[in-house]
Coordinates of C-alpha atoms in Angstrom, one line a residue:
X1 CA 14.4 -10.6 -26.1
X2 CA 16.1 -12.2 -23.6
X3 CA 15.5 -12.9 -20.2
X4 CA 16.7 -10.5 -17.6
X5 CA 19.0 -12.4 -14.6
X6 CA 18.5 -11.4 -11.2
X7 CA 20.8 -11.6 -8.6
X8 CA 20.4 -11.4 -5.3
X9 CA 22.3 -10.8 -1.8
X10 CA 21.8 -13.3 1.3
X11 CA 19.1 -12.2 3.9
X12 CA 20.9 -13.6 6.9
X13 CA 24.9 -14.7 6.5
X14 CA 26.3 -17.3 8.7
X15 CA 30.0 -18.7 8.5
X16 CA 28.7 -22.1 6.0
X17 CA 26.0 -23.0 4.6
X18 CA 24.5 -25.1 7.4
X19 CA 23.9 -22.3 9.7
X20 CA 22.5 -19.6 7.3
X21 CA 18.4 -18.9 7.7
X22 CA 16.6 -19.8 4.6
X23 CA 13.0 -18.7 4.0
X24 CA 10.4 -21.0 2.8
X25 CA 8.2 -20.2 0.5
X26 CA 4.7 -21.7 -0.7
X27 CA 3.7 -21.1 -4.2
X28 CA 0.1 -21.4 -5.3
X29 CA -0.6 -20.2 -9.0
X30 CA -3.0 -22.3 -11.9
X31 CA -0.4 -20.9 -14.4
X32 CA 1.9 -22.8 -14.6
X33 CA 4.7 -20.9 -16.3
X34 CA 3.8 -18.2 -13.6
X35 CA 4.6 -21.1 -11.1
X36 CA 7.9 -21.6 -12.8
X37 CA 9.0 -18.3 -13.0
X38 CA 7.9 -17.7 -9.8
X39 CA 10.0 -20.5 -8.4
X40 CA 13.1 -20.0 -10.3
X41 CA 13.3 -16.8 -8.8
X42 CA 12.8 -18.1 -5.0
X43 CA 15.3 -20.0 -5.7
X44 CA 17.9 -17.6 -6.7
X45 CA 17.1 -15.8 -4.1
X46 CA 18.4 -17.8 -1.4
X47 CA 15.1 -18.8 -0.3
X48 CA 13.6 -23.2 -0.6
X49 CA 10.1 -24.0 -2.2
X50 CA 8.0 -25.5 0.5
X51 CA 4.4 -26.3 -1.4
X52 CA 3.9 -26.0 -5.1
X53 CA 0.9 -26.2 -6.6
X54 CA -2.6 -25.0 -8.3
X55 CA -5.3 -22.6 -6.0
X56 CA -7.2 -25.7 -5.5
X57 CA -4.1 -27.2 -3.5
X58 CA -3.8 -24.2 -1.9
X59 CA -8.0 -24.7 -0.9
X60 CA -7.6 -28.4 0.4
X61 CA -4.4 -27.4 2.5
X62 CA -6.0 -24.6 5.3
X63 CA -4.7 -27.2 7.9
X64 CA -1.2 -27.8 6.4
X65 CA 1.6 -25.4 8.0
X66 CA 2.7 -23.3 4.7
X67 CA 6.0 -21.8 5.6
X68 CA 7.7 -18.1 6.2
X69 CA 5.8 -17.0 3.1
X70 CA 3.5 -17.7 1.0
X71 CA 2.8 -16.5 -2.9
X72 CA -0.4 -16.4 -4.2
X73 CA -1.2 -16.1 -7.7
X74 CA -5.1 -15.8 -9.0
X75 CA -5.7 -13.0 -11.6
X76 CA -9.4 -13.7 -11.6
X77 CA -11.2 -15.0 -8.0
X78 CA -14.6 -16.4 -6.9
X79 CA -16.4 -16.6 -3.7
X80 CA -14.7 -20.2 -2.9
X81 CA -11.0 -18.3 -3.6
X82 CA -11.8 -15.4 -1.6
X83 CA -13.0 -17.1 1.2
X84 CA -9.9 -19.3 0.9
X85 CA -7.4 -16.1 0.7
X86 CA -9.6 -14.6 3.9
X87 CA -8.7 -17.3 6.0
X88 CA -5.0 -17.1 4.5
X89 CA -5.1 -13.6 5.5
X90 CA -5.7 -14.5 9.4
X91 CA -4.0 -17.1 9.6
X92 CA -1.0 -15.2 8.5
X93 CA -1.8 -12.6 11.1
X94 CA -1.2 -14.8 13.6
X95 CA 1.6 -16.3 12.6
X96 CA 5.5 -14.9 11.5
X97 CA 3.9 -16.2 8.0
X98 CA 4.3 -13.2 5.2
X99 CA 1.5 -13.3 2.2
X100 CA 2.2 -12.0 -1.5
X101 CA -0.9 -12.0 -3.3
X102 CA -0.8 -11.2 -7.3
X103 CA -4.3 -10.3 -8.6
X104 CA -5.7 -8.6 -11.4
X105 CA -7.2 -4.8 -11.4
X106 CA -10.9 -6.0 -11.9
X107 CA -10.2 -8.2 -9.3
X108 CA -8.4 -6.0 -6.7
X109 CA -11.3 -4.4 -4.8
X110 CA -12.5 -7.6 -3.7
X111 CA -8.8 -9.1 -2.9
X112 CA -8.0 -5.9 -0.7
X113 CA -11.4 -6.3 1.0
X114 CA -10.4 -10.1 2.1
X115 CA -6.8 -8.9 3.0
X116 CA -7.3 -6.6 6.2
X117 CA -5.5 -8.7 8.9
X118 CA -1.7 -9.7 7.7
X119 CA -0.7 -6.6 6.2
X120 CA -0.1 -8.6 2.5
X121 CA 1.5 -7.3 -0.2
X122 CA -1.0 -7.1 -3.2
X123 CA 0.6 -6.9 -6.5
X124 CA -1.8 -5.9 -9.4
X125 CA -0.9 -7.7 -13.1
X126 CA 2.7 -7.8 -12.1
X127 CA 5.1 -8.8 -14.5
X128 CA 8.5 -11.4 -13.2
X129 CA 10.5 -7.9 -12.5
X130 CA 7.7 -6.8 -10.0
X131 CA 7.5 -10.4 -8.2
X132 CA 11.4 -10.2 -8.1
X133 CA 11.3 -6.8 -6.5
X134 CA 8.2 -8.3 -3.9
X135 CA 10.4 -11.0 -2.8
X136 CA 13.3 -8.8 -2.2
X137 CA 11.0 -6.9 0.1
X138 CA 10.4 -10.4 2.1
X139 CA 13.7 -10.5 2.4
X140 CA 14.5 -7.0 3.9
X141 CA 11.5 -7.7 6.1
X142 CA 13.0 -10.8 7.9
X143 CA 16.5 -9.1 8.1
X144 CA 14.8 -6.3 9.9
X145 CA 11.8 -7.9 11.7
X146 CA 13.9 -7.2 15.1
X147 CA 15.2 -4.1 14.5
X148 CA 13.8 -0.6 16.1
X149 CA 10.9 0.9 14.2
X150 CA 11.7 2.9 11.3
X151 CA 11.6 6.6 10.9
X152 CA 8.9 8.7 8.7
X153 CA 12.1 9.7 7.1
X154 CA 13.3 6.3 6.5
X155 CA 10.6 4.5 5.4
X156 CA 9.6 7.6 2.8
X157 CA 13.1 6.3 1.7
X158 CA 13.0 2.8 1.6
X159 CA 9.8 3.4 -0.7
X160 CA 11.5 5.8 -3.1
X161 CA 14.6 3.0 -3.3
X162 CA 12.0 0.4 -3.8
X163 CA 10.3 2.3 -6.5
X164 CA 14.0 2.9 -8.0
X165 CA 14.9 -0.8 -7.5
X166 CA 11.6 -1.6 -9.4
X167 CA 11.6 0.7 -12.1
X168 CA 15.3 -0.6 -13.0
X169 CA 14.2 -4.1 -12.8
X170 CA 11.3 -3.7 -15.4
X171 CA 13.9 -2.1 -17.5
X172 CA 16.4 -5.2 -17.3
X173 CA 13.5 -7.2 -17.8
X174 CA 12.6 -5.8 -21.0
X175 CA 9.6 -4.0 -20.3
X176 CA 9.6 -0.6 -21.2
X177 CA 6.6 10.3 8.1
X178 CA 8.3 9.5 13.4
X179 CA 7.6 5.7 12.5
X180 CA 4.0 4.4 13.9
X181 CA 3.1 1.6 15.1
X182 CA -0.7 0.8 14.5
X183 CA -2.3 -1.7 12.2
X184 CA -5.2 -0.9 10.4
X185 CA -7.4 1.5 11.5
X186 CA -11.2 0.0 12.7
X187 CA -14.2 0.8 10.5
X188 CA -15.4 3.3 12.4
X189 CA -12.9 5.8 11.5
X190 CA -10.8 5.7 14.4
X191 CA -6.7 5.7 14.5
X192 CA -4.2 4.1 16.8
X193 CA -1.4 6.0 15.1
X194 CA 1.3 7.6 16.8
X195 CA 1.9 10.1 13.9
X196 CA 1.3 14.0 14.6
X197 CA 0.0 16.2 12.3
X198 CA 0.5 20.0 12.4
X199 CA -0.7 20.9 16.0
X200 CA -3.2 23.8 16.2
X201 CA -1.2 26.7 17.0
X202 CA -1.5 28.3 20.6
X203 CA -3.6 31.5 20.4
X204 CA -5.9 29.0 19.2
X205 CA -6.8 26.9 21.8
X206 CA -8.0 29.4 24.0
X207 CA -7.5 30.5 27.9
X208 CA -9.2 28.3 28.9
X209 CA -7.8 24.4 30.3
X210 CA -9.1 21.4 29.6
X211 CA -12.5 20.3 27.9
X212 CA -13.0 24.3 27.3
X213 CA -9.6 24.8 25.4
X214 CA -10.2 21.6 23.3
X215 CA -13.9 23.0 22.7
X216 CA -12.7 26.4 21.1
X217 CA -9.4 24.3 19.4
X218 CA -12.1 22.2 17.3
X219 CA -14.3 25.2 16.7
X220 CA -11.7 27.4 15.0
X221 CA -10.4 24.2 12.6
X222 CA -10.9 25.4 9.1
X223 CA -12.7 23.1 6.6
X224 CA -12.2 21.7 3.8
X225 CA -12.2 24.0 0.1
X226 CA -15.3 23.6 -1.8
X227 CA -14.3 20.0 -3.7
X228 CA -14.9 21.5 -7.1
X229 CA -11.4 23.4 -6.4
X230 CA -9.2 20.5 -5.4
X231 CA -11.0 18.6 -8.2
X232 CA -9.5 21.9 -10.1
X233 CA -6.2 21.3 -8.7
X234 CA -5.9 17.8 -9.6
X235 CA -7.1 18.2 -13.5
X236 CA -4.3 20.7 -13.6
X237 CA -1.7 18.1 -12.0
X238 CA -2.8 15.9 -14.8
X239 CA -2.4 17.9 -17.4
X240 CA 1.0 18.4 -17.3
X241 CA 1.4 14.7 -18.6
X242 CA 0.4 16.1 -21.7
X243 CA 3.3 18.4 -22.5
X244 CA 6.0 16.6 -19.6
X245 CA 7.0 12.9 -19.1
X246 CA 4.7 12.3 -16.3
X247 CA 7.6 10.8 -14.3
X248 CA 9.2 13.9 -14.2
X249 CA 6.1 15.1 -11.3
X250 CA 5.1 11.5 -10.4
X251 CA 4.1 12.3 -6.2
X252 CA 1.6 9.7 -5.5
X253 CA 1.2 10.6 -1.8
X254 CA 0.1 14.2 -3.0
X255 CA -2.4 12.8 -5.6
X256 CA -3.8 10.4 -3.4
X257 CA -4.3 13.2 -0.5
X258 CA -6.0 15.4 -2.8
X259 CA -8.2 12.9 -4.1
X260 CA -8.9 12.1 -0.8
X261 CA -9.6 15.2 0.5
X262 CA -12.0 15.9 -2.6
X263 CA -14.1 12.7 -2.2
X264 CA -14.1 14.0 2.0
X265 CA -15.8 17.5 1.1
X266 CA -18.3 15.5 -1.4
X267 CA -19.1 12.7 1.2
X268 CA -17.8 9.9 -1.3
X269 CA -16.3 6.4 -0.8
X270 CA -13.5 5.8 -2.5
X271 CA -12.7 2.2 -3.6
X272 CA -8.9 1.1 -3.6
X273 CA -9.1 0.3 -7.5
X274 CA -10.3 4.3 -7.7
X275 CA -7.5 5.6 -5.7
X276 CA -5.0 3.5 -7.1
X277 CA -6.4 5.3 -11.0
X278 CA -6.1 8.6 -9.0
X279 CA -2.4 8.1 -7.7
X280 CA -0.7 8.2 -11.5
X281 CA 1.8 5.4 -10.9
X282 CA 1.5 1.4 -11.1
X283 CA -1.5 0.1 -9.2
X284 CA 1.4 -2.0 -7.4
X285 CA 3.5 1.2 -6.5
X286 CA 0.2 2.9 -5.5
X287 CA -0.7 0.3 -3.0
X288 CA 2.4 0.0 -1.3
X289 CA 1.8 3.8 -0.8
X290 CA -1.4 3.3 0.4
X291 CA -0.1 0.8 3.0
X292 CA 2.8 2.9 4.6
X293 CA -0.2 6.0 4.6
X294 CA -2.5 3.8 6.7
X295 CA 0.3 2.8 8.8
X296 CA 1.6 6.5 9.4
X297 CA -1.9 7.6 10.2
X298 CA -2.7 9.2 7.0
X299 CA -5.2 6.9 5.8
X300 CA -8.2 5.0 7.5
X301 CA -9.4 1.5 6.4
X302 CA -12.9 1.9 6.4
X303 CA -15.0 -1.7 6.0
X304 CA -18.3 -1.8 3.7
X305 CA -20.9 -2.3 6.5
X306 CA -23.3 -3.3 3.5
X307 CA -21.2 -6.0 2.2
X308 CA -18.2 -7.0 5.0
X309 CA -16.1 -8.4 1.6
X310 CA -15.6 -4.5 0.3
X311 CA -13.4 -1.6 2.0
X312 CA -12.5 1.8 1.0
X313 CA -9.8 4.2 1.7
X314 CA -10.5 7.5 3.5
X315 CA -8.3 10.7 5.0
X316 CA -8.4 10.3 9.0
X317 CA -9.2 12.8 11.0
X318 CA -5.6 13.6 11.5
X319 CA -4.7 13.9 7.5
X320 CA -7.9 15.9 7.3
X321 CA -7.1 18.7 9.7
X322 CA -3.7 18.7 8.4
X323 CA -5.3 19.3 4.5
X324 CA -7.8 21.7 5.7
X325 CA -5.2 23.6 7.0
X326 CA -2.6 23.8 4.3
X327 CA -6.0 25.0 2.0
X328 CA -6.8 27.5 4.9
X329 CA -3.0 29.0 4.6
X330 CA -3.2 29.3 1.1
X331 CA -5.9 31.2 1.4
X332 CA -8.0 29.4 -1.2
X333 CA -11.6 29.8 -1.1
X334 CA -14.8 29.2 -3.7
X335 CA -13.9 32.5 -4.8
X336 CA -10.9 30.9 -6.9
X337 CA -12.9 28.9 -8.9
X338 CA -13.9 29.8 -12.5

């Protein structure tokens, strides 16, 4: 079949030529029709190649400046090409430097645990239309790096474009919440969100002012349902796929908070790999989800204290009330459960 030709629109444009911005982009990738590809399509895009190479390149050069963005290509890693994509990672963070990292999904709990400081854009076995649709979100990045802060209204739309944008591409390519401003969250569970879920209503927090009103807020928050029921809920969510084309009820935010919120009640971890199985869409497509969750305050980073290259995905507190709630108002209970 032939290949599919992508086309693309200019980040910046500028009256000629000599005054437009042009990204450059470092490619790193042992395959070398992977490097290719991967360079044709910087290329169309409007973008130059700065380095080209193997991951061992990529190793020697931690001193070499590497450009606006960097690609990264290594479907199976080792300790030396972890290490190397850790220092990657903060280096990146403290530069304007944005990091695409393509892995595979035996791979990609170890990658995400190496990746907590630039905010990188893990792909998991993507094919050429999902590197395509990574670069094009480089490119909206820079065109909107000064711009105000996006909405939770907007960015739950730019994901649902980009899932659009993607889908289409793979086709072509012949296979068949107000904005917040907080990185990620620290290990202990804490947030630096600015996002607000559902306030505890007023007859709720009591008379009383201060330290006494916050007292009687938290001891009236409902709990979690007994796990076994959301565990319910979610085998019943899957089983539509039977009958249905799944993408008729793909919602991977609601799958991920219920599987969330189940692993919560039963004092699980949950590894990124699990949650992205959990989700029902692309491992790709699940992560970016997971990434604008953590940023809205949904989701907590939560480092392995045991082994520092691991992390795992919980509810915060925040998501957690607001789940504990919406069970509360349903009125489910144990007693639902067969």
């Amino acid at each position: 079949m032939a290949q599919a030709q992508f086309a693309y629109e200019e980040a910046f444009e500028a009256e000629n030529d000599a005054d437009r911005v042009r990204l450059t982009v470092s490619i790193f990738a042992d395959r070398v029709h992977v490097r290719d590809e991967i360079r044709e399509d910087t290329l169309a895009a409007g973008m130059r190649v700065g380095q080209c190479g193997d991951l061992a390149s990529l190793l020697e050069r931690d001193a070499i400046p590497l450009g606006e963005v960097v690609l990264v290509d290594c479907p199976h890693v080792d300790a030396v090409t972890l290490a190397a994509l850790a220092r990657l990672d903060m280096k990146a963070a403290r530069s304007v430097t944005q990091l695409v990292v393509a892995t595979g999904i035996e791979a990609l709990d170890d990658v995400f645990g190496c990746l907590d400081q630039s905010g990188a854009q893990i792909l998991v076995a993507p094919g050429r239309a999902e590197r395509v649709v990574a670069l094009g979100r480089v490119l909206g990045h820079a065109a909107q790096r000064n711009l105000q802060e996006l909405s939770e209204e907007d960015r739950i739309r730019l994901i649902r474009l980009s899932e659009q944008v993607e889908a289409l591409a793979q086709k072509l390519d012949g296979f068949s919440f107000g904005g917040a401003s907080s990185g990620h969250a620290a290990g202990d569970g804490s947030e630096g969100s600015t996002l607000r879920v559902e306030a505890a209503p007023s007859s709720w927090r009591g008379g009383g002012s201060g330290d006494d009103g916050e007292r009687m807020r938290r001891a009236v928050r409902p709990a979690l349902p007994d796990p076994r029921l959301i565990r319910q809920i979610i085998r019943q969510r899957q089983l539509r796929a039977r009958f249905f084309d799944a993408d008729l009820f793909a919602d991977p935010a609601w799958d991920i908070l219920l599987d969330l919120a189940a692993a919560r009640a039963e004092h699980k971890r949950v590894s990124v790999t699990s949650l992205c199985i959990a989700s029902g869409v692309p491992p790709t497509t699940a992560l970016r989800w997971i990434s604008q969750m953590t940023e809205a305050g949904l989701l907590v980073r939560i480092e392995d204290e045991t082994d520092r290259r691991r992390a795992f995905i919980a509810l915060s507190d925040r998501a957690t009330e607001g789940m504990a709630r919406y069970f509360a108002e349903l009125g489910m209970t144990t007693a639902h459960l067969s």
